[in-house]
Amino acid sequence: MQKPRLRLSTVLDHVILIIGSLFMMLPVLMLLQMTSMPDLVNMKNGPGLSFGSQLDDNFLKAMLKADGFAGANTGLNMLWNSLILGFGFAIGKIVLGMMAAYAIVYFRLRFASFAFWMIFTTLLLPLEVRILPSYEIVQKLGMLNTYQGLIVPLIASATATFFFRQYFRSIPEELVEAARIDGAGPVKFFFDILVPLSRTMVAAMFIIMFVYGWNQYLWPTMITTDEGMFTLVRGIKQITQMLEGNQIPEYGRANMLALIAILPPVLIVVFFQSWFVKGLTESDK
Amino acid sequence: MAQVTLSGITKTYPNGVTAVHPASFSIPHGEFIVLVGPSGCGKSTMLRMIAGLEDISAGDLHIGARLVNHIDPADRDIAMVFQNYALYPHMSVRKNIGYGLKNRKIPQAQIDQKVAEASALLNLDDYLDRKPSQLSGGQRQRVAMGRAIVRDPALFLFDEPLSNLDAKLRNQMRIEIKALQRRLGVTSVYVTHDQVEAMTMADRIIVMNEGRIEQIGSPSEIYHSPATTFVASFMGAPPMNLLHGEILNGMAQIGDLRLAAAPKAASGAVVIGLRPEDITPDAAGPLMLDIALVEELGAHRLLHGSLLGQPISLHVSKDIAASTGPLRASFKPETLSLFAADTGVRL
Ligand SMILES: Nc1ncnc2c1ncn2[C@@H]1O[C@H](COP(=O)(O)OP(=O)(O)OP(=O)(O)O)[C@@H](O)[C@H]1O
Ligand SMILES: [Mg+2]
């Protein structure tokens, strides 16, 4: 058997990787440590190295306790709202992007490329830039504190359209022609051929968009004033605000909420990982 | 029955390129016709117009008695096999073959039966539940064939279906396709740039060049009496020798070398065509060749050299000793082709 040789480059690679992952993981581990300790200990000593027994208590508190007037912003409720935002955002973007790309790539529209570039330029106008007019429109439509108000204005953007357009253009023309000869009209072609072919792409888009939607902060903060509509990312802020009060701050609960807020995107990424890589690299056509 | 008639079919692309100049011919029922020509000569364009994938700029196309110029590909009663197979990657072989039937709302039981028949015919029974990515190139092409035959079309269209396969498989599939077409008796148009495929498969060959039809004829006509110098040089490997000469006093000659009697009306500069295998070494022959290179092909040898300063090749059997240097040879006068030097048209 060959003796495994320790090469300098291998060692270096690993050192860099280990440092990188520590850099990413340490804050999470710190959250975990702090949420396992009683709040008083955290208050006195700050983060430490010992692991306490408060995980379950803090979990229950984080999930069930509300601290607004109405008592509607329990962790469970915020988790639900976040999920709706994440799924609504991802699904909405994918459906819209796919349909727009389908029209642009496969139909001889007079202004197809003009339309595409119009959509493309909206990349230069993220929500933050147009937040005041967007807010005004949503407010005038009476959609403040609704899921539609939360999701719809975020959906219209170019990224998904762009990715699907590139993907559709890489599908061989002959496949389209074979389908035409096989008698598949535009709708059949879309659902029977294009959608199944794009499934890895859809999965990749779904991950990116779900995480993106889940992590939205500014828009939910503006659009939701009703506690029952808070999302996790927005709601954590509400809790940390109390750190400035004069009671013992609920470090354990806030940190647990932060952990819960991290978890779903992580699960989605882990679950869809292989699809994700396939969608962005493989061309199985 | 499914006779296909093209009258003045023309294709001008929106960018002004005329890919097919007015073409007229008809294909009787059951004939296997091969469109052959160099790359870019408009073969695919012609085929795609017949399929309905490309609009016809001018002219009429009839399949059977029906004018189909403005009929959708799905309703033209045709089936097409593509070069890169164009199978649906996410569907099993079974679904791929049955997809067209499903779209025609044919009952599932009947689809199953048709798929089973086609798969038995094409030896695909073991692969019906696989995805195309799990098949070899030859198997994929058979699936594409299956997709075509289940539809019982009036016309098969093939666009270079074998050019993605390796040489051995290509020979085998060539024979399979031809046998299948014979058996089903379906009119077929087959595009290729491979002259071996053209010669072996075709009932009739159409040779195209730069969007124009140069000649339509049986493989033997095309080979032995090419209508133009283009056809003469395109078909055959190595191609026909084309020697510059002239007609003097009713004799075609190169310099002082008199070769054969010419048609009466002809005169002036001509191109003289001689197939390499129609020239044989002969100590008493009239041709004085200077051989510069001997190519060994196993069963044959190919000699390259010159005749009166013009390049010439000949094909000799392996029994004849060959070496470079001077060689005398003869030919049969009736194998000689004469073309007008200016137009390239056969005299
Ligand atoms: N969509 C198009 N727009 C403009 N010109 C085209 C288009 N498609 C083909 N052509 C031109 O038409 C001519 C014939 O093309 P065609 O594809 O029919 O050639 P071909 O004989 O099939 O060649 P090959 O053997 O390479 O497949 C070419 O000169 C090509 O550049
Ligand atoms: Mg072609």
XYZ file of C-alpha atoms and ligand atoms in Angstrom:
664
model
C 0.000 0.000 0.000
C 1.170 3.454 -0.731
C 1.988 5.552 2.275
C -0.241 8.614 2.359
C 2.036 11.561 1.882
C 1.439 14.779 3.695
C 1.850 17.522 1.186
C 2.178 21.145 2.116
C -0.608 22.230 -0.228
C -2.997 19.694 1.311
C -2.219 20.957 4.790
C -2.643 24.523 3.686
C -5.987 23.768 2.025
C -7.275 22.200 5.173
C -6.071 24.969 7.430
C -7.849 27.504 5.269
C -11.022 25.422 5.192
C -10.978 24.894 8.939
C -10.458 28.566 9.641
C -13.259 29.403 7.233
C -15.716 27.021 8.818
C -14.817 28.159 12.325
C -15.429 31.684 11.223
C -18.878 30.690 10.026
C -19.722 28.333 12.864
C -18.487 30.171 15.949
C -21.345 32.691 16.116
C -23.832 29.853 15.842
C -22.076 27.875 18.556
C -22.068 30.967 20.715
C -25.807 31.348 20.219
C -26.262 27.735 21.193
C -24.109 28.117 24.291
C -25.835 31.264 25.458
C -29.303 29.935 24.929
C -28.467 26.956 27.116
C -27.627 29.149 30.134
C -29.956 31.026 32.485
C -30.359 34.680 31.559
C -28.815 35.836 34.827
C -25.549 34.007 34.125
C -25.397 35.490 30.665
C -26.022 38.897 32.148
C -23.169 38.522 34.634
C -20.546 36.623 32.652
C -21.418 37.019 28.975
C -20.684 34.113 26.663
C -18.712 31.299 28.276
C -17.519 27.803 27.642
C -19.888 25.831 29.852
C -23.112 24.350 28.535
C -26.236 24.783 30.642
C -29.581 23.023 30.991
C -31.967 25.726 29.824
C -32.324 24.598 26.197
C -35.808 23.140 26.545
C -37.153 25.953 28.714
C -35.867 28.554 26.319
C -37.236 26.611 23.373
C -40.712 26.561 24.861
C -40.484 30.219 25.753
C -39.247 31.123 22.307
C -41.999 29.219 20.597
C -44.962 30.067 22.776
C -44.330 33.294 24.600
C -45.535 36.527 23.117
C -44.487 39.927 24.292
C -46.716 42.349 22.491
C -49.998 43.706 23.717
C -52.084 41.348 21.674
C -49.970 38.303 22.422
C -50.016 37.315 18.800
C -46.314 37.296 18.061
C -45.368 33.950 19.505
C -42.363 32.257 17.944
C -44.673 29.683 16.417
C -46.750 32.351 14.786
C -43.710 34.196 13.443
C -42.293 30.937 12.123
C -45.528 30.366 10.253
C -45.467 33.869 8.772
C -41.845 33.436 7.752
C -42.647 30.155 6.046
C -45.503 31.755 4.138
C -43.232 34.575 3.055
C -40.413 32.198 2.082
C -42.618 29.801 0.113
C -44.820 32.495 -1.381
C -41.810 34.472 -2.461
C -39.966 31.493 -3.947
C -42.960 29.935 -5.680
C -44.226 33.271 -6.944
C -40.877 34.189 -8.405
C -40.419 30.833 -10.055
C -43.882 30.753 -11.616
C -43.630 34.322 -12.842
C -40.039 33.951 -14.039
C -40.729 30.732 -15.889
C -43.770 32.065 -17.667
C -42.024 35.277 -18.666
C -38.969 33.382 -19.923
C -41.210 30.979 -21.847
C -42.882 33.857 -23.632
C -39.598 35.576 -24.402
C -37.717 32.526 -25.643
C -40.332 30.536 -27.525
C -42.758 33.017 -29.000
C -41.993 35.327 -31.848
C -43.101 38.497 -30.119
C -42.443 41.733 -31.845
C -40.785 43.345 -28.851
C -39.460 40.245 -27.136
C -35.895 41.382 -26.712
C -36.989 44.876 -25.760
C -39.293 43.381 -23.124
C -36.502 41.209 -21.879
C -34.109 44.100 -21.487
C -36.815 46.090 -19.723
C -37.217 43.278 -17.253
C -33.467 42.965 -17.027
C -32.963 46.611 -16.074
C -35.158 46.121 -13.029
C -32.118 44.358 -11.582
C -30.809 47.871 -11.166
C -33.855 48.776 -9.099
C -33.977 46.537 -6.032
C -36.743 47.044 -3.529
C -34.610 49.298 -1.367
C -34.410 51.857 -4.147
C -38.127 51.936 -4.830
C -39.266 51.319 -1.311
C -41.248 54.542 -0.853
C -43.368 54.281 -3.989
C -43.808 50.555 -3.391
C -44.973 51.245 0.129
C -47.379 53.868 -1.070
C -48.899 51.568 -3.648
C -49.322 48.724 -1.187
C -50.792 51.087 1.345
C -53.256 52.587 -1.158
C -54.306 49.119 -2.206
C -55.049 48.425 1.443
C -52.590 45.588 1.571
C -50.661 46.639 4.670
C -50.510 43.766 7.156
C -51.529 41.167 4.611
C -49.608 38.294 3.108
C -50.242 39.623 -0.389
C -48.738 42.955 0.597
C -45.766 41.140 2.027
C -45.136 38.911 -0.965
C -46.399 40.406 -4.213
C -44.238 43.543 -4.428
C -41.140 41.433 -3.840
C -41.934 38.893 -6.534
C -41.556 41.094 -9.568
C -37.871 40.987 -10.346
C -35.603 39.892 -13.110
C -33.384 37.253 -11.559
C -35.618 34.243 -12.067
C -36.676 35.386 -15.529
C -33.064 35.798 -16.490
C -31.957 32.383 -15.232
C -34.870 30.601 -16.874
C -34.298 32.430 -20.115
C -30.687 31.309 -20.212
C -31.740 27.788 -19.351
C -34.496 27.597 -21.984
C -32.143 28.886 -24.625
C -29.788 26.012 -23.906
C -32.511 23.446 -24.641
C -31.885 22.122 -28.154
C -34.128 23.498 -30.864
C -34.671 19.975 -32.187
C -36.427 18.966 -28.995
C -38.925 21.749 -29.548
C -39.397 20.636 -33.130
C -39.818 16.999 -32.181
C -42.535 18.085 -29.777
C -44.219 20.123 -32.494
C -44.283 17.122 -34.773
C -45.596 15.046 -31.892
C -48.512 17.447 -31.724
C -47.688 19.223 -28.472
C -49.184 22.726 -28.525
C -47.758 25.612 -26.485
C -49.472 24.660 -23.236
C -48.698 20.958 -23.536
C -45.107 21.700 -24.434
C -44.737 23.888 -21.368
C -46.168 21.407 -18.904
C -45.101 18.111 -20.506
C -41.593 19.023 -21.570
C -40.303 22.341 -20.322
C -41.372 22.113 -16.698
C -40.064 18.567 -16.097
C -36.841 19.410 -17.916
C -36.340 22.457 -15.740
C -36.855 20.691 -12.446
C -33.253 20.917 -11.293
C -33.230 24.551 -12.276
C -36.473 25.082 -10.394
C -34.954 23.445 -7.320
C -31.877 25.648 -7.502
C -34.032 28.736 -7.920
C -36.235 27.601 -5.088
C -33.345 27.420 -2.649
C -31.955 30.781 -3.576
C -35.334 32.473 -3.530
C -36.567 30.818 -0.375
C -33.515 31.910 1.591
C -33.723 35.349 0.060
C -37.394 35.702 0.960
C -36.939 34.247 4.403
C -34.212 36.752 5.213
C -36.205 39.798 4.113
C -36.060 42.393 6.818
C -36.680 45.892 5.566
C -39.882 45.231 3.641
C -41.640 43.205 6.361
C -40.638 45.821 8.884
C -42.356 48.504 6.842
C -45.391 46.592 5.742
C -46.346 44.779 8.966
C -47.336 46.728 12.016
C -49.760 44.123 13.273
C -47.914 41.756 15.599
C -49.771 38.802 14.214
C -48.072 39.390 10.885
C -44.477 39.584 12.123
C -41.924 37.287 10.579
C -39.125 35.741 12.592
C -36.385 37.915 11.193
C -38.416 41.001 11.889
C -39.728 39.759 15.236
C -36.348 39.049 16.779
C -35.688 42.726 16.641
C -38.746 43.275 18.785
C -37.262 41.074 21.446
C -33.822 42.568 21.364
C -35.419 45.952 21.818
C -36.247 44.875 25.315
C -32.557 44.536 26.005
C -32.671 48.252 26.500
C -35.409 47.977 29.153
C -34.848 47.625 32.823
C -35.682 43.972 33.365
C -33.193 41.177 32.949
C -33.000 40.799 29.166
C -34.204 37.459 27.818
C -30.946 36.456 26.187
C -31.847 32.810 26.147
C -35.140 33.320 24.370
C -33.778 35.784 21.845
C -30.837 33.546 20.997
C -33.094 30.543 20.641
C -35.291 32.493 18.256
C -32.230 33.398 16.239
C -31.330 29.709 16.021
C -34.859 28.826 14.957
C -34.660 31.516 12.318
C -31.506 29.959 10.891
C -32.808 26.440 10.805
C -35.366 26.290 7.946
C -33.055 27.801 5.296
C -30.324 25.419 6.408
C -32.676 22.456 6.149
C -33.860 23.524 2.718
C -30.303 23.872 1.472
C -29.253 20.516 2.921
C -32.318 18.808 1.539
C -32.042 20.249 -1.975
C -28.266 20.372 -2.130
C -27.697 17.767 -4.797
C -30.449 19.274 -6.948
C -28.939 22.667 -6.453
C -25.552 21.628 -7.772
C -27.168 19.770 -10.678
C -29.378 22.685 -11.581
C -26.516 25.108 -11.859
C -23.925 22.859 -13.463
C -25.366 19.864 -15.261
C -27.013 20.003 -18.627
C -28.979 16.805 -18.954
C -30.547 17.477 -22.304
C -51.330 6.743 -51.507
C -48.603 8.963 -50.233
C -46.946 10.451 -53.208
C -45.093 13.637 -52.355
C -44.931 16.398 -54.930
C -42.870 19.549 -54.754
C -43.536 22.222 -57.334
C -41.228 25.190 -57.398
C -40.474 24.971 -53.693
C -38.278 27.898 -52.682
C -36.844 29.105 -49.412
C -35.635 32.618 -48.793
C -34.688 33.315 -45.196
C -35.669 36.645 -43.673
C -32.041 37.774 -43.901
C -32.240 37.482 -47.685
C -30.338 34.201 -48.060
C -31.962 31.968 -50.652
C -31.226 28.549 -49.199
C -33.290 26.617 -51.726
C -33.852 27.805 -55.289
C -37.092 26.662 -56.929
C -37.098 22.879 -56.761
C -39.597 20.548 -58.371
C -39.710 16.784 -58.153
C -42.052 14.126 -56.979
C -41.532 11.074 -54.870
C -43.684 8.053 -55.692
C -45.238 6.045 -52.902
C -42.775 3.871 -50.996
C -39.651 5.342 -52.523
C -36.553 5.966 -50.438
C -35.065 9.196 -51.666
C -31.751 10.571 -50.411
C -30.827 14.242 -50.452
C -27.078 14.602 -50.559
C -24.727 17.514 -50.926
C -21.970 19.446 -49.197
C -22.542 21.309 -45.955
C -24.751 24.362 -46.325
C -26.263 23.353 -49.652
C -29.824 23.517 -48.303
C -30.612 19.852 -47.655
C -31.903 20.429 -44.150
C -33.844 23.468 -45.258
C -35.580 21.411 -47.948
C -36.409 18.646 -45.480
C -37.643 21.081 -42.874
C -39.949 22.702 -45.382
C -41.434 19.304 -46.143
C -41.820 18.732 -42.397
C -43.458 22.103 -41.875
C -40.817 23.307 -39.447
C -39.837 26.014 -41.888
C -42.255 28.151 -43.903
C -42.248 27.626 -47.650
C -41.411 30.935 -49.361
C -42.873 29.963 -52.719
C -44.206 26.872 -54.460
C -46.638 24.118 -53.595
C -46.086 21.019 -51.508
C -48.504 18.114 -51.768
C -48.424 15.067 -49.554
C -50.857 12.601 -51.039
C -53.562 14.685 -52.674
C -53.431 17.353 -49.998
C -51.789 20.762 -50.330
C -49.932 21.062 -47.026
C -48.127 24.413 -47.323
C -50.020 25.877 -44.405
C -50.698 22.759 -42.393
C -49.086 22.266 -39.001
C -46.265 19.694 -38.754
C -48.367 17.577 -36.421
C -51.132 17.337 -39.009
C -49.013 16.624 -42.079
C -48.958 12.925 -41.415
C -45.173 12.838 -41.265
C -42.587 11.655 -38.762
C -39.087 12.962 -38.422
C -35.853 11.538 -37.043
C -33.235 14.069 -36.013
C -29.471 13.963 -35.973
C -29.156 14.345 -32.213
C -32.163 12.044 -31.632
C -34.179 14.795 -29.883
C -35.626 12.369 -27.341
C -37.395 13.822 -24.345
C -34.738 13.325 -21.647
C -37.140 13.100 -18.730
C -39.420 10.462 -20.242
C -38.861 6.733 -20.341
C -38.384 5.058 -23.708
C -41.980 3.870 -23.530
C -43.298 7.387 -22.949
C -41.031 8.845 -25.596
C -42.398 6.499 -28.204
C -46.011 6.955 -27.130
C -45.996 10.720 -26.591
C -47.227 11.656 -30.053
C -50.056 9.142 -29.834
C -51.048 10.409 -26.411
C -51.300 13.922 -27.802
C -53.619 12.596 -30.472
C -55.910 11.333 -27.719
C -55.543 7.709 -28.730
C -56.764 5.334 -25.996
C -54.009 4.093 -23.680
C -54.567 0.431 -24.511
C -53.995 1.117 -28.158
C -50.872 3.174 -27.403
C -49.471 0.323 -25.329
C -50.061 -2.086 -28.147
C -48.411 0.141 -30.740
C -45.422 0.777 -28.499
C -45.065 -2.947 -27.936
C -45.134 -3.620 -31.677
C -42.557 -0.945 -32.406
C -40.290 -2.073 -29.625
C -40.410 -5.661 -30.816
C -39.546 -4.515 -34.314
C -36.608 -2.443 -33.080
C -35.349 -4.784 -30.340
C -36.087 -2.267 -27.635
C -38.042 -4.546 -25.306
C -35.358 -4.550 -22.618
C -35.047 -0.808 -22.535
C -38.649 0.378 -22.419
C -38.414 1.670 -18.875
C -35.042 3.331 -19.191
C -34.378 6.998 -19.683
C -32.656 8.085 -22.901
C -29.529 9.030 -20.943
C -29.127 5.358 -20.034
C -28.978 4.224 -23.654
C -26.189 4.046 -26.201
C -26.255 6.210 -29.301
C -27.531 3.395 -31.488
C -30.285 2.529 -29.037
C -31.307 6.165 -28.820
C -31.567 6.349 -32.564
C -33.745 3.242 -32.527
C -36.025 4.910 -29.997
C -36.255 7.895 -32.306
C -37.189 5.478 -35.080
C -39.782 3.931 -32.804
C -41.279 7.317 -32.131
C -41.567 7.775 -35.877
C -43.071 4.435 -36.788
C -45.793 4.236 -34.124
C -47.490 7.129 -35.789
C -47.976 5.220 -39.060
C -47.002 8.300 -41.049
C -47.361 8.745 -44.780
C -43.807 10.048 -44.924
C -40.603 9.525 -42.958
C -38.100 12.346 -42.823
C -34.529 11.784 -41.667
C -31.960 14.526 -41.096
C -28.509 12.943 -40.894
C -29.731 10.393 -38.370
C -26.480 8.428 -38.285
C -23.849 11.109 -38.177
C -23.472 10.976 -34.390
C -22.663 7.266 -34.433
C -19.307 5.597 -34.851
C -18.429 4.061 -38.208
C -19.271 0.479 -37.330
C -22.623 1.256 -35.791
C -23.382 3.534 -38.673
C -23.033 0.658 -41.127
C -25.257 -1.528 -39.022
C -27.954 1.110 -38.496
C -27.868 1.980 -42.163
C -28.847 -1.561 -43.024
C -31.471 -1.640 -40.273
C -33.120 1.575 -41.393
C -33.186 0.499 -44.995
C -34.638 -2.911 -44.100
C -37.253 -1.302 -41.901
C -38.277 1.115 -44.599
C -38.606 -1.752 -47.085
C -40.722 -3.671 -44.682
C -43.042 -0.800 -43.797
C -43.112 0.529 -47.352
C -43.279 4.128 -46.178
C -42.137 6.919 -48.485
C -38.941 8.384 -47.056
C -36.725 11.409 -47.522
C -33.277 10.996 -46.035
C -30.722 13.780 -45.738
C -27.040 12.973 -45.484
C -23.690 14.289 -46.545
C -22.247 10.777 -46.528
C -22.127 9.466 -50.065
C -21.821 5.852 -48.959
C -25.163 6.192 -47.180
C -26.585 7.871 -50.237
C -25.375 5.194 -52.633
C -26.362 2.215 -50.515
C -29.732 3.303 -49.183
C -31.317 5.302 -51.935
C -33.795 4.261 -54.573
C -33.086 7.655 -56.038
C -30.553 10.294 -55.075
C -30.962 14.038 -55.300
C -27.614 15.829 -55.395
C -27.790 19.439 -54.263
C -25.278 22.239 -54.445
C -25.697 25.827 -53.267
C -29.451 25.526 -53.011
C -29.928 24.008 -56.454
C -30.652 20.477 -57.510
C -27.764 19.252 -59.654
C -29.111 15.837 -60.534
C -31.857 13.400 -59.643
C -31.288 9.760 -60.480
C -30.681 6.218 -59.343
C -27.386 5.625 -57.530
C -25.981 3.978 -60.624
C -26.991 6.859 -62.910
C -25.529 9.373 -60.510
C -22.317 7.423 -60.287
C -21.801 6.433 -63.870
C -23.300 9.334 -65.735
C -23.055 12.394 -63.546
C -24.969 15.328 -64.982
C -22.415 17.950 -63.997
C -18.784 18.174 -62.984
C -20.014 18.982 -59.483
C -21.811 15.650 -59.194
C -18.808 13.894 -60.743
C -16.451 15.317 -58.181
C -18.847 15.007 -55.241
C -19.787 11.355 -55.595
C -17.155 8.648 -55.349
C -14.055 8.333 -53.196
C -11.632 9.176 -54.650
C -13.750 11.332 -56.954
C -13.880 11.081 -60.725
C -10.734 12.348 -62.440
C -11.532 15.577 -64.254
C -9.045 16.398 -66.982
C -9.022 19.527 -69.085
C -9.042 18.891 -72.788
C -10.708 19.937 -76.002
C -12.711 18.555 -78.879
C -10.976 18.613 -82.207
C -12.500 17.040 -85.301
C -15.049 15.103 -83.246
C -12.417 13.632 -80.943
C -11.992 14.499 -77.268
C -8.301 14.937 -76.680
C -5.787 16.223 -74.193
C -3.002 17.836 -76.111
C -2.181 15.274 -78.783
C -3.582 12.367 -76.853
C -6.839 11.310 -78.500
C -9.206 9.703 -76.038
C -12.641 9.087 -77.523
C -15.177 10.175 -80.060
C -17.237 13.142 -78.897
C -20.932 13.861 -79.574
C -21.307 15.519 -82.940
C -22.429 18.994 -82.003
C -19.775 19.465 -79.375
C -16.622 21.424 -79.870
C -14.163 23.548 -77.945
C -12.854 23.177 -74.434
C -14.193 20.241 -72.421
C -13.681 18.524 -69.115
C -13.065 14.810 -69.477
C -14.190 12.596 -66.607
C -12.775 9.158 -65.892
C -13.518 7.098 -62.780
C -10.319 5.897 -61.040
C -11.455 2.274 -61.272
C -12.095 2.539 -65.010
C -8.400 3.031 -65.676
C -6.317 -0.163 -65.701
C -2.567 -0.628 -65.986
C -1.851 -2.001 -69.437
C 1.615 -2.170 -70.997
C 0.080 -1.434 -74.407
C -2.320 1.265 -73.201
C -2.491 4.786 -74.609
C -2.179 6.639 -71.299
C 1.322 7.465 -70.114
C 1.042 8.144 -66.399
C 3.651 9.251 -63.951
C 2.844 7.755 -60.550
C 3.997 9.788 -57.569
C 2.285 8.057 -54.640
C 0.888 4.621 -53.840
C -1.804 4.332 -51.150
C -2.303 0.879 -49.697
C -5.987 0.126 -48.871
C -5.782 -3.612 -48.204
C -8.014 -5.017 -50.915
C -7.025 -2.255 -53.310
C -4.315 0.198 -54.029
C -4.796 3.791 -54.952
C -2.215 5.282 -57.295
C -1.871 9.037 -57.542
C 0.116 10.699 -60.260
C -0.227 12.817 -63.345
C -1.210 12.536 -66.976
C 0.291 15.191 -69.208
C 0.773 17.397 -66.179
C -2.810 16.993 -64.856
C -3.435 15.146 -61.608
C -5.041 11.731 -61.948
C -5.803 8.796 -59.665
C -6.468 5.157 -60.367
C -7.777 2.295 -58.377
C -6.054 -1.067 -58.912
C -6.540 -4.471 -57.345
C -3.998 -5.661 -54.826
C -2.721 -8.324 -57.237
C -1.156 -5.733 -59.462
C 2.315 -4.760 -58.367
C 2.533 -1.026 -58.099
C 5.387 1.346 -57.672
C 6.023 4.979 -58.322
C 7.369 6.036 -61.661
C 6.058 5.787 -65.223
C 3.067 3.557 -65.892
C 1.098 2.798 -69.039
C -2.633 2.351 -68.706
C -5.765 1.974 -70.753
C -9.467 2.685 -70.252
C -12.745 1.725 -71.868
C -13.938 4.620 -74.040
C -17.594 4.063 -73.069
C -16.817 4.852 -69.403
C -15.656 8.329 -70.285
C -17.800 11.359 -69.391
C -17.574 14.676 -71.197
C -18.631 18.003 -69.736
C -18.696 21.470 -71.240
C -15.759 23.323 -69.742
C -17.661 26.567 -69.154
C -20.961 25.334 -67.700
C -19.847 21.993 -66.263
C -22.891 20.331 -67.859
C -22.615 16.859 -69.336
C -22.388 16.766 -73.124
N -32.467 30.373 -39.930
C -31.659 30.716 -40.943
N -31.547 31.996 -41.304
C -30.744 32.363 -42.337
N -30.033 31.511 -43.073
C -30.096 30.204 -42.766
C -30.910 29.738 -41.685
N -30.786 28.396 -41.608
C -29.928 28.049 -42.594
N -29.529 29.123 -43.288
C -28.621 29.120 -44.456
O -29.196 28.328 -45.445
C -28.232 27.554 -46.101
C -28.626 26.085 -46.104
O -28.647 25.599 -44.780
P -28.999 24.097 -44.443
O -29.081 23.993 -42.966
O -30.207 23.702 -45.202
O -27.717 23.341 -44.966
P -27.432 21.763 -44.987
O -27.337 21.365 -46.393
O -28.400 21.044 -44.143
O -25.982 21.715 -44.347
P -25.382 20.654 -43.297
O -24.928 19.482 -44.084
O -24.230 21.398 -42.726
O -26.440 20.341 -42.307
C -26.914 27.821 -45.392
O -26.170 28.691 -46.202
C -27.298 28.462 -44.124
O -26.349 29.408 -43.745
Mg -28.300 20.010 -42.205
